[in-house]
């Protein structure tokens, strides 16, 4: 079992479901984004998914796209980001950081170097949603050498054979997108939709030995409760950013307390 999966298994002994919060590095400034990450870790979130911004974040909805574009008004540096995240990881050993970005900036940095530096800074997982697993052999090998996990995504429209393949290859955790589309839109309520989500997660669990995280559209306590017993991690992204934009850190912390 990988370091990331072991951390999840140990935490799950204490909680029915773990919390993962999403922060865009550099938004609205580097200093403020680091302050927000620190506050979240003080609050006791289990994971922070830190997004290194890219100009064309194809999996993300309007809130996160706008935050990425604002962050990119600064001269951001992957190496500096990794070093700063490493300091946070050291100061808050009860939480974990995973780094999310897109292939373009990470390829420019160097995927071998990325895996090595992430491991050195105790970042145990990497999420690159636009890198197909079929083209990722070198990246996977670099992650394995460095002892960190490449985190793969599946969606409700992933073909069954491909879903089975991705689920079977997942190690740290599998990122299960709760609905089709980009981040930010709410998961619809209703018995039919709940049954559909339940069936989708059950199908994944048939093939995945790794823990399962669910994200995209989580905004209400009832949605988190629906995942208990069916997933290991609830991922809060656009809803948290929207709360932060409206009321700063205090509004974001209130949302987390209301949901978890």
Tab-separated table of C-alpha atoms in Angstrom:
chain	number	residue	atom	x	y	z
A	1	UNK	CA	0.000	0.000	0.000
A	2	UNK	CA	1.338	3.441	-0.940
A	3	UNK	CA	2.004	6.256	1.569
A	4	UNK	CA	-1.080	8.084	0.322
A	5	UNK	CA	-3.371	5.057	0.557
A	6	UNK	CA	-1.968	4.224	3.999
A	7	UNK	CA	-2.686	7.756	5.230
A	8	UNK	CA	-6.273	7.495	3.942
A	9	UNK	CA	-6.800	4.075	5.543
A	10	UNK	CA	-5.521	5.296	8.914
A	11	UNK	CA	-7.629	8.477	8.809
A	12	UNK	CA	-10.712	6.506	7.831
A	13	UNK	CA	-10.460	4.623	11.114
A	14	UNK	CA	-11.361	7.931	12.787
A	15	UNK	CA	-13.835	9.492	10.321
A	16	UNK	CA	-16.683	8.237	8.113
A	17	UNK	CA	-15.413	10.337	5.204
A	18	UNK	CA	-12.352	12.535	4.685
A	19	UNK	CA	-12.281	16.131	3.457
A	20	UNK	CA	-10.280	17.410	0.513
A	21	UNK	CA	-10.298	21.144	-0.193
A	22	UNK	CA	-9.119	22.807	-3.394
A	23	UNK	CA	-6.963	25.957	-3.510
A	24	UNK	CA	-5.519	27.724	-6.564
A	25	UNK	CA	-1.877	28.555	-5.880
A	26	UNK	CA	-1.283	32.271	-6.396
A	27	UNK	CA	-4.923	33.364	-6.049
A	28	UNK	CA	-5.520	36.127	-5.262
A	29	UNK	CA	-1.790	36.340	-4.510
A	30	UNK	CA	0.859	33.797	-3.602
A	31	UNK	CA	0.990	35.024	-0.012
A	32	UNK	CA	-2.774	34.947	0.417
A	33	UNK	CA	-3.127	31.509	-1.139
A	34	UNK	CA	-0.490	30.125	1.239
A	35	UNK	CA	-2.240	31.813	4.176
A	36	UNK	CA	-5.517	30.189	3.112
A	37	UNK	CA	-3.883	26.766	2.843
A	38	UNK	CA	-2.410	27.183	6.322
A	39	UNK	CA	-5.809	28.168	7.723
A	40	UNK	CA	-7.426	25.106	6.149
A	41	UNK	CA	-4.796	22.843	7.682
A	42	UNK	CA	-5.274	24.501	11.055
A	43	UNK	CA	-8.975	23.746	10.670
A	44	UNK	CA	-8.067	20.070	10.278
A	45	UNK	CA	-8.901	19.301	6.668
A	46	UNK	CA	-7.436	15.963	5.673
A	47	UNK	CA	-6.208	17.001	2.216
A	48	UNK	CA	-5.554	20.113	0.228
A	49	UNK	CA	-5.598	19.769	-3.536
A	50	UNK	CA	-3.359	22.626	-4.659
A	51	UNK	CA	-3.824	23.680	-8.280
A	52	UNK	CA	-0.841	25.198	-10.032
A	53	UNK	CA	-2.635	27.482	-12.520
A	54	UNK	CA	-2.687	27.088	-16.274
A	55	UNK	CA	-4.251	29.411	-18.835
A	56	UNK	CA	-6.578	26.767	-20.304
A	57	UNK	CA	-7.815	24.567	-17.430
A	58	UNK	CA	-10.187	22.452	-19.499
A	59	UNK	CA	-11.706	20.458	-16.606
A	60	UNK	CA	-12.582	23.534	-14.579
A	61	UNK	CA	-15.653	25.744	-14.442
A	62	UNK	CA	-15.902	29.551	-14.401
A	63	UNK	CA	-14.893	30.161	-10.771
A	64	UNK	CA	-11.653	28.202	-10.937
A	65	UNK	CA	-10.850	29.422	-14.468
A	66	UNK	CA	-11.159	33.031	-13.275
A	67	UNK	CA	-8.947	32.303	-10.258
A	68	UNK	CA	-6.304	30.699	-12.490
A	69	UNK	CA	-6.282	33.676	-14.840
A	70	UNK	CA	-5.973	36.094	-11.903
A	71	UNK	CA	-3.123	34.050	-10.423
A	72	UNK	CA	-1.287	34.030	-13.770
A	73	UNK	CA	-1.039	37.817	-13.700
A	74	UNK	CA	1.945	37.069	-11.448
A	75	UNK	CA	5.165	35.343	-12.461
A	76	UNK	CA	4.600	31.935	-10.891
A	77	UNK	CA	7.255	29.257	-10.603
A	78	UNK	CA	6.698	25.517	-10.142
A	79	UNK	CA	9.885	25.043	-8.128
A	80	UNK	CA	8.964	27.846	-5.734
A	81	UNK	CA	5.462	26.426	-5.388
A	82	UNK	CA	6.795	22.973	-4.504
A	83	UNK	CA	9.197	24.400	-1.918
A	84	UNK	CA	6.466	26.458	-0.283
A	85	UNK	CA	4.089	23.514	-0.186
A	86	UNK	CA	6.845	21.426	1.361
A	87	UNK	CA	7.065	23.842	4.288
A	88	UNK	CA	3.319	23.564	4.855
A	89	UNK	CA	3.477	19.775	4.663
A	90	UNK	CA	6.214	19.746	7.292
A	91	UNK	CA	4.311	22.087	9.637
A	92	UNK	CA	1.015	20.182	9.407
A	93	UNK	CA	1.757	16.444	9.524
A	94	UNK	CA	-1.906	15.514	10.131
A	95	UNK	CA	-2.893	16.751	6.658
A	96	UNK	CA	-1.619	15.900	3.196
A	97	UNK	CA	-1.119	17.938	0.033
A	98	UNK	CA	-1.689	16.701	-3.498
A	99	UNK	CA	-0.659	18.839	-6.454
A	100	UNK	CA	-3.034	19.294	-9.363
A	101	UNK	CA	-2.241	21.020	-12.647
A	102	UNK	CA	-2.307	20.440	-16.382
A	103	UNK	CA	0.257	18.757	-18.572
A	104	UNK	CA	1.618	21.890	-20.254
A	105	UNK	CA	3.255	23.613	-17.232
A	106	UNK	CA	4.296	20.333	-15.642
A	107	UNK	CA	5.813	19.013	-18.883
A	108	UNK	CA	7.798	22.223	-19.207
A	109	UNK	CA	9.055	21.740	-15.653
A	110	UNK	CA	9.881	18.087	-16.408
A	111	UNK	CA	7.744	15.144	-15.305
A	112	UNK	CA	10.678	13.188	-13.875
A	113	UNK	CA	11.790	16.255	-11.955
A	114	UNK	CA	8.222	16.912	-10.826
A	115	UNK	CA	7.846	13.460	-9.303
A	116	UNK	CA	11.242	13.676	-7.579
A	117	UNK	CA	10.691	17.157	-6.160
A	118	UNK	CA	7.128	16.397	-5.071
A	119	UNK	CA	8.345	13.389	-3.098
A	120	UNK	CA	11.103	15.454	-1.502
A	121	UNK	CA	8.493	17.969	-0.328
A	122	UNK	CA	6.133	15.254	1.030
A	123	UNK	CA	3.531	15.850	-1.685
A	124	UNK	CA	2.234	12.321	-2.043
A	125	UNK	CA	-0.047	12.616	-5.078
A	126	UNK	CA	-0.122	14.300	-8.495
A	127	UNK	CA	-3.254	15.010	-10.555
A	128	UNK	CA	-2.920	15.813	-14.273
A	129	UNK	CA	-6.437	15.517	-15.713
A	130	UNK	CA	-5.403	16.070	-19.338
A	131	UNK	CA	-2.708	13.358	-19.410
A	132	UNK	CA	-4.204	10.094	-20.747
A	133	UNK	CA	-2.955	7.015	-18.961
A	134	UNK	CA	-2.137	5.442	-22.331
A	135	UNK	CA	0.517	8.150	-22.875
A	136	UNK	CA	1.790	8.229	-19.317
A	137	UNK	CA	4.227	5.302	-19.047
A	138	UNK	CA	7.275	7.518	-18.401
A	139	UNK	CA	5.345	9.636	-15.910
A	140	UNK	CA	4.051	6.544	-14.107
A	141	UNK	CA	7.562	5.138	-13.894
A	142	UNK	CA	8.895	8.409	-12.463
A	143	UNK	CA	6.130	8.445	-9.842
A	144	UNK	CA	6.840	4.833	-8.901
A	145	UNK	CA	10.569	5.537	-8.558
A	146	UNK	CA	9.840	8.494	-6.264
A	147	UNK	CA	7.181	6.677	-4.241
A	148	UNK	CA	4.277	8.986	-5.042
A	149	UNK	CA	0.922	8.313	-6.664
A	150	UNK	CA	-0.396	9.520	-10.017
A	151	UNK	CA	-4.092	10.095	-9.374
A	152	UNK	CA	-6.404	9.161	-12.258
A	153	UNK	CA	-9.891	10.479	-12.960
A	154	UNK	CA	-13.007	8.593	-14.009
A	155	UNK	CA	-16.395	10.086	-14.925
A	156	UNK	CA	-19.950	8.782	-15.358
A	157	UNK	CA	-19.380	8.660	-19.127
A	158	UNK	CA	-16.082	6.761	-18.974
A	159	UNK	CA	-16.635	3.575	-21.027
A	160	UNK	CA	-16.938	0.490	-18.785
A	161	UNK	CA	-13.755	-1.182	-20.068
A	162	UNK	CA	-11.722	1.975	-19.590
A	163	UNK	CA	-13.248	2.617	-16.175
A	164	UNK	CA	-12.262	-0.884	-15.108
A	165	UNK	CA	-8.712	-0.358	-16.388
A	166	UNK	CA	-8.276	3.007	-14.631
A	167	UNK	CA	-9.803	1.737	-11.393
A	168	UNK	CA	-7.597	-1.342	-11.368
A	169	UNK	CA	-4.448	0.767	-11.894
A	170	UNK	CA	-5.291	3.357	-9.213
A	171	UNK	CA	-2.978	3.390	-6.226
A	172	UNK	CA	-3.149	6.381	-3.830
A	173	UNK	CA	-6.788	7.089	-4.572
A	174	UNK	CA	-9.083	7.236	-7.569
A	175	UNK	CA	-10.689	10.607	-8.345
A	176	UNK	CA	-14.319	9.880	-9.205
A	177	UNK	CA	-16.019	12.790	-10.954
A	178	UNK	CA	-19.603	12.826	-9.694
A	179	UNK	CA	-21.160	14.080	-12.928
A	180	UNK	CA	-20.281	14.970	-16.502
A	181	UNK	CA	-19.005	18.465	-17.281
A	182	UNK	CA	-16.608	20.936	-15.705
A	183	UNK	CA	-16.199	21.775	-12.021
A	184	UNK	CA	-18.615	24.025	-10.209
A	185	UNK	CA	-22.116	22.957	-11.227
A	186	UNK	CA	-24.104	21.328	-8.467
A	187	UNK	CA	-24.817	17.617	-8.379
A	188	UNK	CA	-28.595	17.434	-8.901
A	189	UNK	CA	-30.752	16.203	-6.060
A	190	UNK	CA	-33.511	13.630	-6.468
A	191	UNK	CA	-33.982	9.896	-6.118
A	192	UNK	CA	-33.141	9.076	-9.728
A	193	UNK	CA	-29.896	11.033	-9.646
A	194	UNK	CA	-28.929	9.560	-6.261
A	195	UNK	CA	-29.537	6.044	-7.541
A	196	UNK	CA	-27.434	6.816	-10.598
A	197	UNK	CA	-24.531	8.109	-8.479
A	198	UNK	CA	-24.812	5.122	-6.146
A	199	UNK	CA	-24.688	2.694	-9.066
A	200	UNK	CA	-21.745	4.533	-10.614
A	201	UNK	CA	-19.720	4.359	-7.387
A	202	UNK	CA	-20.646	0.719	-6.872
A	203	UNK	CA	-19.446	-0.084	-10.384
A	204	UNK	CA	-16.103	1.601	-9.682
A	205	UNK	CA	-15.705	-0.239	-6.392
A	206	UNK	CA	-15.960	-3.568	-8.221
A	207	UNK	CA	-12.616	-2.807	-9.882
A	208	UNK	CA	-10.771	-0.448	-7.509
A	209	UNK	CA	-8.732	-1.615	-4.547
A	210	UNK	CA	-7.519	1.969	-3.952
A	211	UNK	CA	-9.539	4.487	-1.915
A	212	UNK	CA	-12.109	6.583	-3.774
A	213	UNK	CA	-12.492	10.369	-3.734
A	214	UNK	CA	-15.593	12.054	-5.163
A	215	UNK	CA	-15.712	15.635	-6.452
A	216	UNK	CA	-17.295	18.062	-8.927
A	217	UNK	CA	-20.451	19.804	-7.719
A	218	UNK	CA	-20.486	19.050	-3.972
A	219	UNK	CA	-22.128	21.997	-2.202
A	220	UNK	CA	-24.484	20.628	0.473
A	221	UNK	CA	-24.253	18.517	3.611
A	222	UNK	CA	-26.774	16.037	2.195
A	223	UNK	CA	-24.435	15.353	-0.728
A	224	UNK	CA	-21.554	14.607	1.638
A	225	UNK	CA	-23.747	12.310	3.725
A	226	UNK	CA	-24.813	10.461	0.581
A	227	UNK	CA	-21.175	9.501	-0.016
A	228	UNK	CA	-20.593	7.985	3.425
A	229	UNK	CA	-20.012	4.273	3.074
A	230	UNK	CA	-19.557	4.593	-0.683
A	231	UNK	CA	-16.397	6.742	-0.927
A	232	UNK	CA	-13.439	7.693	1.243
A	233	UNK	CA	-12.930	11.369	0.368
A	234	UNK	CA	-15.349	14.206	-0.436
A	235	UNK	CA	-13.674	16.871	-2.574
A	236	UNK	CA	-14.754	20.502	-2.174
A	237	UNK	CA	-13.642	22.805	-4.989
A	238	UNK	CA	-15.726	25.504	-6.654
A	239	UNK	CA	-18.160	25.802	-3.736
A	240	UNK	CA	-15.281	26.602	-1.388
A	241	UNK	CA	-13.790	29.105	-3.832
A	242	UNK	CA	-17.190	30.788	-4.255
A	243	UNK	CA	-17.560	31.092	-0.480
A	244	UNK	CA	-14.026	32.488	-0.192
A	245	UNK	CA	-14.729	35.024	-2.926
A	246	UNK	CA	-17.876	36.210	-1.151
A	247	UNK	CA	-16.635	36.329	2.428
A	248	UNK	CA	-12.936	35.519	2.646
A	249	UNK	CA	-11.422	32.846	4.853
A	250	UNK	CA	-14.163	33.026	7.482
A	251	UNK	CA	-16.893	32.222	4.931
A	252	UNK	CA	-14.818	29.346	3.584
A	253	UNK	CA	-14.250	27.884	7.051
A	254	UNK	CA	-17.959	28.175	7.852
A	255	UNK	CA	-18.806	26.188	4.715
A	256	UNK	CA	-16.361	23.441	5.653
A	257	UNK	CA	-17.800	23.219	9.163
A	258	UNK	CA	-21.341	23.116	7.783
A	259	UNK	CA	-20.492	20.334	5.322
A	260	UNK	CA	-18.133	18.191	7.382
